[in-house]
Amino acid sequence: MQTLDATVHRLMNKRRTPIVYSPRRLDLRRHARRLKQLVIPTLYYLQKADEIKQAVNSLQEETTTHVQGLAYRVMPGVFASHNTRTVHLLLPVIVPFAKGARVCDMGCGYGLVGLHAKHHGAQYVAAVDINPTAVSNTEKNVTFHGQNNYTVYESDCFDRIPRQQFDLIVFNPPFFSYQHSFSASIEKSVHDPGLVTLKKFLRQAKQFVHKNTLIVIAYSSRCDIAAIETVFGAHGYSWMLWKQANTDARYDNRLYALTYPFNR
């Protein structure tokens, strides 16, 4: 059976687009110019969960932000993922896998990841969020960008998604896994007590993949990394720590690559 590393390389070659980073760990010297965006100060870095929620709730009117040359509208009550360093690591990495692919943007927020994939040639995007305001925000950005073959679902993970197969599934989950009582849907962008959402995602994703599907999950070392990696294996996935950035900072940023081995 092929290793996950070999599978990722095979998928990259199939897309015929050079990947920005090396397959195991970022070479900071070689890619220093491209990594400049990863070390700029961002709003959510080092902030506590309550501070992040306060920042989200402080937005009183719709604003426009620019990420990698594209404009996005951000509505009040929607998690502003561009304020995380992890998403800036994620965006260039998915480009080689986007062209011609069926993509699932899980936890889409205002639609940044899915629209980035669509602008780089994705055939179809399904964007998913549990927050109804985020769903409306993504729909507005899809219209703003004039995209088609794009469906936005209000759903808790895959609960309301029609059965289908994706080539690429991207998930930037909530980071804080300690116990929390929810009072608003926006809080599910920040909290995942006991990693319940991650476990549900992994359990359901098996029904939406084929043998070549790549799942990319973004985290940071401020999370309970040991518990997260244990959950990957416990749900039967082949996985690897695929990319890292900001390893010299208090918290790093990391991407995991997962596949589901049907031929076990």
Short mmCIF file of C-alpha atoms in Angstrom, two decimals:
data_model
loop_
_atom_site.label_atom_id
_atom_site.label_comp_id
_atom_site.label_asym_id
_atom_site.label_seq_id
_atom_site.Cartn_x
_atom_site.Cartn_y
_atom_site.Cartn_z
CA MET A 1 0.00 0.00 0.00
CA GLN A 2 1.27 3.45 -0.89
CA THR A 3 2.33 5.72 1.94
CA LEU A 4 0.38 8.93 2.42
CA ASP A 5 3.44 10.92 1.38
CA ALA A 6 3.57 9.03 -1.93
CA THR A 7 -0.16 9.54 -2.40
CA VAL A 8 0.16 13.30 -1.96
CA HIS A 9 3.04 13.41 -4.46
CA ARG A 10 0.99 11.39 -6.95
CA LEU A 11 -1.96 13.73 -6.60
CA MET A 12 0.30 16.74 -7.08
CA ASN A 13 1.74 15.25 -10.24
CA LYS A 14 -1.73 14.49 -11.49
CA ARG A 15 -2.66 18.17 -11.08
CA ARG A 16 0.52 19.13 -12.97
CA THR A 17 0.95 22.30 -10.96
CA PRO A 18 4.07 22.86 -8.85
CA ILE A 19 3.35 22.99 -5.14
CA VAL A 20 4.66 25.98 -3.24
CA TYR A 21 6.12 24.10 -0.29
CA SER A 22 8.20 20.99 0.28
CA PRO A 23 6.23 17.84 1.24
CA ARG A 24 7.42 17.40 4.82
CA ARG A 25 8.44 20.72 6.34
CA LEU A 26 8.71 24.26 5.08
CA ASP A 27 12.19 25.22 3.94
CA LEU A 28 12.20 28.72 5.42
CA ARG A 29 15.30 29.89 3.56
CA ARG A 30 14.14 28.76 0.14
CA HIS A 31 10.61 30.07 0.56
CA ALA A 32 11.29 33.13 2.75
CA ARG A 33 9.79 35.52 0.23
CA ARG A 34 6.59 33.52 -0.02
CA LEU A 35 6.37 33.13 3.74
CA LYS A 36 6.42 36.84 4.53
CA GLN A 37 2.63 36.85 4.71
CA LEU A 38 2.75 34.19 7.43
CA VAL A 39 4.72 36.24 9.92
CA ILE A 40 2.76 39.48 9.74
CA PRO A 41 0.80 40.26 12.93
CA THR A 42 -2.77 38.99 12.81
CA LEU A 43 -5.64 39.78 15.10
CA TYR A 44 -6.29 36.34 16.56
CA TYR A 45 -2.74 35.18 17.23
CA LEU A 46 -2.29 34.69 21.00
CA GLN A 47 -5.80 35.93 21.75
CA LYS A 48 -8.00 33.93 24.09
CA ALA A 49 -11.30 32.52 22.87
CA ASP A 50 -13.35 35.23 24.55
CA GLU A 51 -11.16 37.92 23.00
CA ILE A 52 -11.63 36.42 19.54
CA LYS A 53 -15.40 36.28 20.01
CA GLN A 54 -15.37 39.87 21.22
CA ALA A 55 -13.44 40.90 18.10
CA VAL A 56 -15.96 39.11 15.86
CA ASN A 57 -18.92 40.64 17.68
CA SER A 58 -17.39 44.13 17.58
CA LEU A 59 -17.90 44.33 13.82
CA GLN A 60 -21.05 46.44 13.42
CA GLU A 61 -21.23 46.78 9.65
CA GLU A 62 -20.11 44.91 6.58
CA THR A 63 -16.49 45.47 5.61
CA THR A 64 -14.30 44.51 2.67
CA THR A 65 -10.98 42.71 3.08
CA HIS A 66 -8.40 41.76 0.47
CA VAL A 67 -6.66 38.38 0.60
CA GLN A 68 -4.11 37.28 -2.02
CA GLY A 69 -5.35 39.90 -4.47
CA LEU A 70 -9.07 39.16 -4.14
CA ALA A 71 -11.73 41.21 -2.36
CA TYR A 72 -14.18 39.62 0.09
CA ARG A 73 -17.10 41.10 1.97
CA VAL A 74 -17.23 40.21 5.66
CA MET A 75 -20.53 40.55 7.51
CA PRO A 76 -20.98 41.12 11.26
CA GLY A 77 -21.23 37.85 13.18
CA VAL A 78 -18.93 35.91 10.83
CA PHE A 79 -15.53 34.53 11.82
CA ALA A 80 -12.86 36.50 9.94
CA SER A 81 -10.51 33.67 8.98
CA HIS A 82 -8.07 36.05 7.27
CA ASN A 83 -7.09 37.16 10.77
CA THR A 84 -5.54 33.75 11.44
CA ARG A 85 -2.02 32.85 10.30
CA THR A 86 -3.10 29.29 9.52
CA VAL A 87 -5.36 30.27 6.64
CA HIS A 88 -2.46 32.12 4.97
CA LEU A 89 -0.49 28.88 5.09
CA LEU A 90 -3.46 26.95 3.75
CA LEU A 91 -4.43 29.02 0.71
CA PRO A 92 -1.34 28.54 -1.51
CA VAL A 93 -1.05 24.88 -0.55
CA ILE A 94 -4.45 23.92 -1.98
CA VAL A 95 -3.84 25.58 -5.36
CA PRO A 96 -2.20 22.53 -7.02
CA PHE A 97 -5.16 20.37 -6.03
CA ALA A 98 -7.94 22.80 -6.98
CA LYS A 99 -7.84 22.75 -10.78
CA GLY A 100 -10.65 20.61 -12.12
CA ALA A 101 -11.50 19.33 -8.64
CA ARG A 102 -14.71 18.96 -6.69
CA VAL A 103 -13.95 20.81 -3.47
CA CYS A 104 -15.66 20.88 -0.08
CA ASP A 105 -14.97 23.99 2.04
CA MET A 106 -16.01 22.84 5.51
CA GLY A 107 -16.58 25.67 7.99
CA CYS A 108 -16.56 28.19 5.16
CA GLY A 109 -17.11 31.41 7.11
CA TYR A 110 -17.44 34.13 4.48
CA GLY A 111 -16.22 31.75 1.73
CA LEU A 112 -12.50 32.51 1.56
CA VAL A 113 -11.10 29.00 1.01
CA GLY A 114 -13.76 27.83 -1.44
CA LEU A 115 -13.60 30.98 -3.54
CA HIS A 116 -9.80 30.79 -3.55
CA ALA A 117 -10.10 27.24 -4.90
CA LYS A 118 -12.69 28.33 -7.49
CA HIS A 119 -10.46 31.15 -8.73
CA HIS A 120 -7.73 28.54 -9.22
CA GLY A 121 -9.82 26.27 -11.39
CA ALA A 122 -12.01 24.15 -9.11
CA GLN A 123 -14.81 22.54 -11.09
CA TYR A 124 -17.31 22.68 -8.24
CA VAL A 125 -17.36 23.90 -4.64
CA ALA A 126 -19.65 22.92 -1.80
CA ALA A 127 -19.29 25.42 1.04
CA VAL A 128 -20.59 24.43 4.47
CA ASP A 129 -21.14 26.32 7.71
CA ILE A 130 -23.32 25.86 10.80
CA ASN A 131 -23.68 29.63 11.18
CA PRO A 132 -26.60 30.95 9.05
CA THR A 133 -24.98 34.38 8.85
CA ALA A 134 -21.83 32.80 7.41
CA VAL A 135 -23.96 30.99 4.83
CA SER A 136 -25.53 34.29 3.75
CA ASN A 137 -22.10 35.92 3.70
CA THR A 138 -20.63 33.20 1.48
CA GLU A 139 -23.60 33.40 -0.90
CA LYS A 140 -23.06 37.15 -1.16
CA ASN A 141 -19.36 36.66 -1.97
CA VAL A 142 -20.10 33.96 -4.54
CA THR A 143 -22.44 36.41 -6.29
CA PHE A 144 -19.92 39.24 -5.88
CA HIS A 145 -17.26 37.11 -7.60
CA GLY A 146 -19.66 35.94 -10.32
CA GLN A 147 -19.02 32.26 -9.65
CA ASN A 148 -21.22 29.33 -10.62
CA ASN A 149 -21.13 25.58 -9.87
CA TYR A 150 -21.08 26.63 -6.23
CA THR A 151 -23.48 25.45 -3.53
CA VAL A 152 -23.62 26.81 0.02
CA TYR A 153 -25.14 24.67 2.79
CA GLU A 154 -26.17 25.51 6.32
CA SER A 155 -25.14 22.29 8.00
CA ASP A 156 -23.42 20.79 11.02
CA CYS A 157 -20.56 19.04 9.21
CA PHE A 158 -22.09 16.80 6.50
CA ASP A 159 -25.57 16.48 8.07
CA ARG A 160 -27.42 18.27 5.25
CA ILE A 161 -25.04 17.59 2.37
CA PRO A 162 -26.36 15.30 -0.39
CA ARG A 163 -24.20 12.21 -0.80
CA GLN A 164 -21.43 12.90 -3.30
CA GLN A 165 -17.67 12.48 -3.64
CA PHE A 166 -15.11 15.24 -3.37
CA ASP A 167 -11.53 15.34 -4.65
CA LEU A 168 -10.43 17.84 -2.00
CA ILE A 169 -11.93 18.53 1.42
CA VAL A 170 -10.56 21.45 3.43
CA PHE A 171 -11.37 22.05 7.09
CA ASN A 172 -10.05 24.78 9.37
CA PRO A 173 -11.68 23.62 12.62
CA PRO A 174 -12.26 25.52 15.86
CA PHE A 175 -9.09 25.47 17.95
CA PHE A 176 -10.29 25.46 21.57
CA SER A 177 -11.27 21.99 22.81
CA TYR A 178 -11.92 22.68 26.50
CA GLN A 179 -15.48 22.47 27.85
CA HIS A 180 -17.78 25.30 26.84
CA SER A 181 -21.52 26.05 26.92
CA PHE A 182 -22.69 27.53 23.62
CA SER A 183 -24.93 30.58 23.51
CA ALA A 184 -24.59 31.52 19.82
CA SER A 185 -23.70 29.70 16.58
CA ILE A 186 -20.66 31.95 16.01
CA GLU A 187 -19.05 30.35 19.07
CA LYS A 188 -18.80 27.07 17.15
CA SER A 189 -16.20 28.79 14.97
CA VAL A 190 -13.96 28.99 18.02
CA HIS A 191 -14.88 26.13 20.38
CA ASP A 192 -14.89 22.36 19.88
CA PRO A 193 -15.29 20.86 23.38
CA GLY A 194 -13.80 17.37 23.53
CA LEU A 195 -13.09 17.57 19.76
CA VAL A 196 -16.70 16.51 19.13
CA THR A 197 -16.89 18.44 15.85
CA LEU A 198 -13.61 16.99 14.57
CA LYS A 199 -14.76 13.46 15.41
CA LYS A 200 -18.09 14.00 13.68
CA PHE A 201 -16.37 15.43 10.61
CA LEU A 202 -14.00 12.46 10.34
CA ARG A 203 -16.77 9.95 10.89
CA GLN A 204 -19.00 11.48 8.20
CA ALA A 205 -16.26 12.35 5.69
CA LYS A 206 -15.73 8.67 4.90
CA GLN A 207 -19.00 8.77 2.98
CA PHE A 208 -17.86 11.69 0.81
CA VAL A 209 -14.43 10.55 -0.37
CA HIS A 210 -12.96 8.25 -2.98
CA LYS A 211 -9.59 6.53 -2.93
CA ASN A 212 -7.76 9.63 -4.22
CA THR A 213 -9.49 12.25 -2.07
CA LEU A 214 -7.17 14.51 -0.12
CA ILE A 215 -8.41 15.97 3.17
CA VAL A 216 -6.49 18.98 4.51
CA ILE A 217 -7.07 20.00 8.12
CA ALA A 218 -5.51 23.15 9.58
CA TYR A 219 -4.49 23.51 13.22
CA SER A 220 -1.97 25.25 15.46
CA SER A 221 0.21 24.01 18.30
CA ARG A 222 -1.94 26.06 20.68
CA CYS A 223 -4.44 23.19 20.27
CA ASP A 224 -4.30 19.81 22.01
CA ILE A 225 -2.14 18.32 19.27
CA ALA A 226 -1.64 14.92 20.93
CA ALA A 227 -5.40 14.44 21.26
CA ILE A 228 -6.04 15.59 17.68
CA GLU A 229 -3.51 13.20 16.18
CA THR A 230 -4.93 10.36 18.28
CA VAL A 231 -8.40 11.11 16.87
CA PHE A 232 -7.09 10.93 13.29
CA GLY A 233 -5.78 7.42 13.81
CA ALA A 234 -8.75 6.27 15.89
CA HIS A 235 -11.06 7.03 12.96
CA GLY A 236 -9.02 4.91 10.56
CA TYR A 237 -7.32 7.62 8.50
CA SER A 238 -3.80 7.64 7.14
CA TRP A 239 -2.39 11.02 8.11
CA MET A 240 0.77 13.06 8.20
CA LEU A 241 1.91 16.43 9.51
CA TRP A 242 2.30 17.89 6.06
CA LYS A 243 3.26 21.57 6.45
CA GLN A 244 4.44 23.78 9.28
CA ALA A 245 5.16 27.48 9.58
CA ASN A 246 6.10 29.87 12.37
CA THR A 247 7.93 27.10 14.20
CA ASP A 248 10.06 29.68 15.99
CA ALA A 249 7.02 31.47 17.40
CA ARG A 250 5.13 30.67 20.58
CA TYR A 251 2.60 28.70 18.55
CA ASP A 252 3.20 27.20 15.13
CA ASN A 253 0.75 26.76 12.27
CA ARG A 254 0.31 23.35 10.72
CA LEU A 255 -1.55 21.46 8.03
CA TYR A 256 -2.40 17.78 8.21
CA ALA A 257 -2.97 15.68 5.10
CA LEU A 258 -5.37 12.76 5.47
CA THR A 259 -6.62 10.01 3.20
CA TYR A 260 -9.02 7.19 3.92
CA PRO A 261 -7.47 3.81 2.99
CA PHE A 262 -10.31 1.88 1.34
CA ASN A 263 -8.02 -1.06 0.58
CA ARG A 264 -7.10 -1.80 4.18
#
